XYZ file of C-alpha atoms in Angstrom:
318
model
C 0.024 -0.142 0.333
C 1.075 3.571 -1.121
C 0.231 7.253 -0.538
C 1.638 10.232 -2.242
C 0.345 13.336 -2.107
C 1.649 17.099 -3.633
C -0.116 20.229 -2.007
C -0.224 23.786 -1.222
C -1.180 25.283 1.696
C -1.418 29.396 2.084
C -1.930 31.160 5.058
C -1.875 35.127 5.289
C -3.059 37.580 8.349
C -4.216 41.564 7.468
C -3.381 44.075 10.474
C -3.453 41.656 13.279
C -7.291 40.986 12.864
C -7.805 38.461 10.302
C -5.985 35.566 9.323
C -6.825 33.968 6.438
C -5.861 29.966 5.584
C -6.390 28.020 2.452
C -4.958 24.508 1.033
C -4.891 22.243 -1.805
C -3.923 18.748 -2.090
C -4.061 15.775 -4.525
C -3.790 12.530 -3.395
C -2.662 8.914 -4.670
C -3.223 5.881 -3.200
C -2.603 2.644 -4.552
C -3.056 -1.183 -2.933
C -2.684 -4.271 -3.580
C -3.472 -7.512 -1.687
C -4.093 -11.048 -2.992
C -3.456 -10.194 -6.656
C -6.174 -7.222 -6.459
C -4.914 -3.621 -7.444
C -6.489 -0.377 -6.046
C -5.212 2.900 -7.681
C -7.096 6.609 -7.760
C -6.456 9.941 -7.181
C -8.865 12.800 -5.650
C -8.740 16.153 -4.207
C -8.673 17.812 -0.412
C -9.049 21.006 -0.022
C -9.401 22.911 3.058
C -10.167 26.778 3.840
C -10.280 28.678 7.337
C -10.514 32.281 8.677
C -10.080 34.352 11.970
C -11.141 37.015 13.012
C -9.927 39.048 16.220
C -11.460 42.504 16.062
C -9.892 42.719 19.945
C -8.147 40.814 22.736
C -11.862 39.960 23.966
C -13.651 38.171 21.030
C -12.926 35.948 18.344
C -14.672 34.307 15.906
C -13.607 31.327 13.976
C -14.375 29.066 10.738
C -13.365 25.807 9.042
C -14.596 23.402 6.359
C -13.115 20.712 4.940
C -13.406 18.526 1.395
C -12.532 15.336 0.490
C -12.674 11.585 -0.518
C -12.266 8.271 1.388
C -10.921 5.892 -0.699
C -11.713 2.084 -0.328
C -9.094 -0.575 0.056
C -8.176 -3.433 -1.993
C -9.840 -5.383 0.713
C -12.820 -4.139 0.678
C -12.998 -4.491 -3.038
C -11.397 -8.079 -3.704
C -13.792 -10.243 -5.390
C -11.751 -13.486 -3.225
C -14.709 -14.442 -0.680
C -13.168 -15.829 2.539
C -14.853 -17.782 5.638
C -14.653 -16.104 8.912
C -16.563 -19.059 11.071
C -18.944 -21.816 10.075
C -21.862 -19.593 9.563
C -20.676 -16.471 7.703
C -18.294 -15.867 4.564
C -17.044 -12.511 3.685
C -15.831 -10.864 0.619
C -15.079 -6.986 -1.695
C -17.239 -5.447 -4.221
C -15.247 -4.684 -7.170
C -17.527 -1.808 -7.896
C -17.360 -0.055 -4.880
C -16.777 3.489 -4.890
C -14.959 6.303 -3.172
C -17.205 7.917 -0.085
C -16.698 11.896 -0.390
C -16.584 13.934 2.579
C -17.696 17.411 3.884
C -17.279 18.947 7.111
C -17.329 22.460 8.783
C -17.154 23.957 12.176
C -17.314 27.986 12.940
C -17.026 29.155 16.370
C -17.100 31.931 18.523
C -15.112 32.763 21.988
C -15.785 35.760 24.304
C -13.706 36.326 27.284
C -15.730 39.178 29.155
C -12.670 39.485 31.771
C -10.502 37.391 33.748
C -13.076 35.352 35.527
C -14.927 34.032 32.383
C -14.491 32.319 29.300
C -17.082 31.501 27.184
C -17.737 29.847 23.960
C -20.200 28.677 21.118
C -20.036 26.658 18.077
C -21.807 24.522 15.169
C -20.368 21.937 13.599
C -21.403 20.201 9.823
C -19.843 16.464 8.491
C -21.854 15.094 5.587
C -20.480 11.247 3.870
C -21.834 10.941 0.993
C -22.412 7.416 -0.348
C -20.619 5.836 2.408
C -19.484 2.333 3.086
C -21.234 -0.034 4.880
C -21.922 -3.315 5.398
C -25.051 -5.969 4.438
C -25.694 -9.597 5.207
C -27.535 -11.466 2.788
C -28.331 -15.609 2.968
C -26.345 -16.519 -0.103
C -23.549 -17.263 1.155
C -22.047 -21.619 0.166
C -24.606 -24.083 1.904
C -26.908 -21.260 2.768
C -24.974 -19.373 5.403
C -24.501 -16.120 5.912
C -22.376 -13.543 3.153
C -21.041 -10.239 4.185
C -20.256 -7.750 2.028
C -19.177 -4.270 0.909
C -21.646 -1.834 -0.501
C -21.342 2.094 -0.914
C -25.205 3.139 1.090
C -26.660 5.926 1.982
C -25.247 9.513 3.520
C -24.246 10.202 6.908
C -25.111 13.626 8.752
C -23.487 14.420 12.546
C -23.769 17.948 13.161
C -24.132 19.173 16.001
C -24.475 22.907 18.189
C -22.621 23.410 21.645
C -21.404 25.963 24.119
C -18.612 26.195 26.523
C -17.993 27.796 29.774
C -15.083 28.239 32.313
C -15.272 30.368 35.522
C -12.476 31.042 38.153
C -13.882 32.120 41.368
C -12.092 32.672 45.375
C -8.601 34.197 43.577
C -8.564 31.771 40.933
C -8.966 29.243 43.150
C -11.309 27.277 42.431
C -12.414 26.858 38.397
C -15.325 25.267 36.682
C -16.010 23.702 33.765
C -19.164 23.034 31.638
C -19.667 21.620 28.230
C -23.131 21.149 26.799
C -23.474 20.018 23.207
C -26.612 18.763 21.299
C -26.015 16.140 18.497
C -28.366 16.252 15.405
C -27.321 12.824 13.475
C -29.288 11.155 10.603
C -28.153 8.152 8.302
C -30.187 7.991 4.503
C -29.713 4.134 1.890
C -29.312 1.394 4.179
C -29.487 1.244 8.337
C -31.580 4.233 7.568
C -31.158 5.940 11.307
C -32.098 9.421 12.844
C -31.216 10.533 16.651
C -30.681 13.741 18.742
C -28.649 13.588 21.542
C -27.896 16.125 24.615
C -24.553 15.070 25.595
C -22.653 17.012 28.901
C -19.095 16.735 30.320
C -19.001 18.750 33.422
C -15.055 19.916 35.368
C -14.077 21.551 38.767
C -11.109 21.523 40.159
C -9.929 23.296 43.600
C -6.879 24.638 45.226
C -5.975 24.877 48.569
C -2.631 25.348 49.522
C -0.262 22.713 48.287
C -3.668 20.473 47.658
C -6.014 20.226 45.295
C -9.252 17.851 44.716
C -10.724 17.464 41.140
C -13.867 15.393 40.038
C -15.304 15.737 36.451
C -18.210 13.871 34.373
C -18.928 12.544 31.570
C -22.851 11.722 30.568
C -23.897 8.599 28.221
C -23.383 8.106 24.588
C -25.780 6.892 21.351
C -24.821 7.266 17.761
C -24.323 4.755 14.853
C -21.094 4.670 13.839
C -19.677 6.296 10.043
C -19.059 3.230 8.066
C -21.691 0.856 8.981
C -25.496 0.491 10.385
C -23.779 -0.744 14.298
C -25.307 1.393 16.915
C -23.136 1.964 19.748
C -23.644 2.921 23.439
C -21.045 3.903 25.784
C -21.723 4.255 29.574
C -21.750 7.772 31.530
C -17.903 8.091 33.591
C -16.685 9.935 35.933
C -13.975 10.280 38.469
C -12.918 12.305 41.770
C -8.732 13.118 42.830
C -7.382 14.265 45.512
C -3.632 15.485 45.268
C -0.756 17.233 47.025
C 2.298 18.688 45.207
C 5.414 20.695 46.373
C 7.808 20.735 44.745
C 9.495 18.607 43.115
C 6.660 15.837 44.734
C 3.204 15.020 43.664
C 0.545 12.510 45.357
C -2.605 11.396 44.232
C -5.196 9.482 44.901
C -8.389 9.022 42.757
C -11.536 7.272 42.540
C -13.193 6.307 38.502
C -16.749 5.080 38.587
C -17.219 3.921 42.177
C -20.299 3.582 41.529
C -19.867 1.261 38.133
C -20.333 -2.776 39.517
C -20.463 -3.875 36.176
C -17.403 -4.827 33.349
C -19.777 -3.039 30.455
C -17.504 -1.356 28.262
C -19.633 -0.542 25.249
C -22.618 -2.220 24.045
C -23.528 -2.442 19.762
C -26.598 -3.393 18.233
C -27.052 -4.137 14.574
C -30.349 -4.910 12.666
C -30.896 -5.658 9.082
C -32.973 -7.831 6.855
C -31.045 -11.299 7.411
C -28.765 -11.247 10.233
C -29.201 -9.529 13.721
C -26.445 -9.052 17.145
C -26.528 -7.545 20.297
C -22.485 -7.685 21.634
C -21.570 -6.933 24.542
C -17.578 -6.109 24.976
C -16.035 -5.971 28.561
C -13.306 -4.435 29.809
C -11.374 -2.265 32.828
C -11.946 1.081 30.681
C -16.050 1.794 32.583
C -15.624 -0.653 35.849
C -14.471 1.020 39.662
C -11.067 1.352 40.217
C -8.761 3.215 42.252
C -5.291 4.298 41.793
C -2.492 5.887 44.147
C 0.376 7.935 42.323
C 3.960 9.319 44.030
C 5.985 11.116 41.661
C 9.205 12.891 42.051
C 10.755 14.606 39.595
C 13.990 15.061 38.545
C 15.612 18.271 36.973
C 19.198 16.823 36.953
C 19.802 20.831 36.321
C 18.003 21.686 33.213
C 14.406 23.568 33.085
C 11.924 20.058 33.021
C 8.092 20.291 32.765
C 6.431 18.086 34.985
C 3.536 15.629 33.968
C -0.169 16.763 34.746
C -0.637 14.052 37.355
C -4.204 15.920 37.634
C -5.131 14.458 34.826
C -5.672 11.281 36.402
C -6.407 7.850 34.756
C -9.684 9.073 32.825
C -10.096 11.785 30.506
C -13.040 14.240 30.269
C -12.214 15.356 26.932
C -14.714 14.647 24.473
C -18.651 12.667 25.396
C -18.948 11.234 21.856
C -16.335 8.837 20.721
C -16.372 9.611 16.847
């Protein structure tokens, strides 16, 4: 497999208020598997712009357009056996699937206490590749095959707020997002969902107290009809730091007694399944950490121990 590209990027700043950029690349991709070759070429484009009228306001916009290229295994006509009940093969006629996405965000810094942000995102995949099932395998078994099966829309409207209180000792962050997802064609599906991430940090001398919570999520995967569900996640942490020493104790998902990590389900005309992935990611666990940073006479950047064993970066996987 090989990927080659040739592109040009342009960025220009106008009067320290406008920053405008664009890029264009042409990509060549080649793939070989089991004597089957798949070659293609396509453009990838991006535009972006930032407007900062003053030090308290900023508007940012970006948009992308490009193609996703099926692999040789997805286009190979060879039939292989997955298990005693299922075979699979590729589809030589499988087409590229185009994607378009864009985001517009506005940031407002009214004072040193607050930071506010509002943003909107639009994502679109045209003629996405999905897996279809039919009872046409050898001896009446199920055959799994790839096809272009409709469009995928994934949009959201979100807000973020960060506040500092008691002279910066208490920092609170809140991030709600309203998701709107829709698929057409095979596995047509529609779902609206409100997700939220909350985070709280308090500093008391050399001690800090930290906690975050993330709501559950539900979504259809980009390139299949599988519906994925993940449970809520949360963490509490207490720590102490002085000089080169940092000691912390964390409790993660302390009310979760189940080992379920993710639930997936698929409903089609000839084949359905419900699948549960087990693991430690969402089960209750507790950690204690003791670190000492040695600088060796040079300035070093210590690890952010307050990040703990989890993260509250995003409430949606993909």
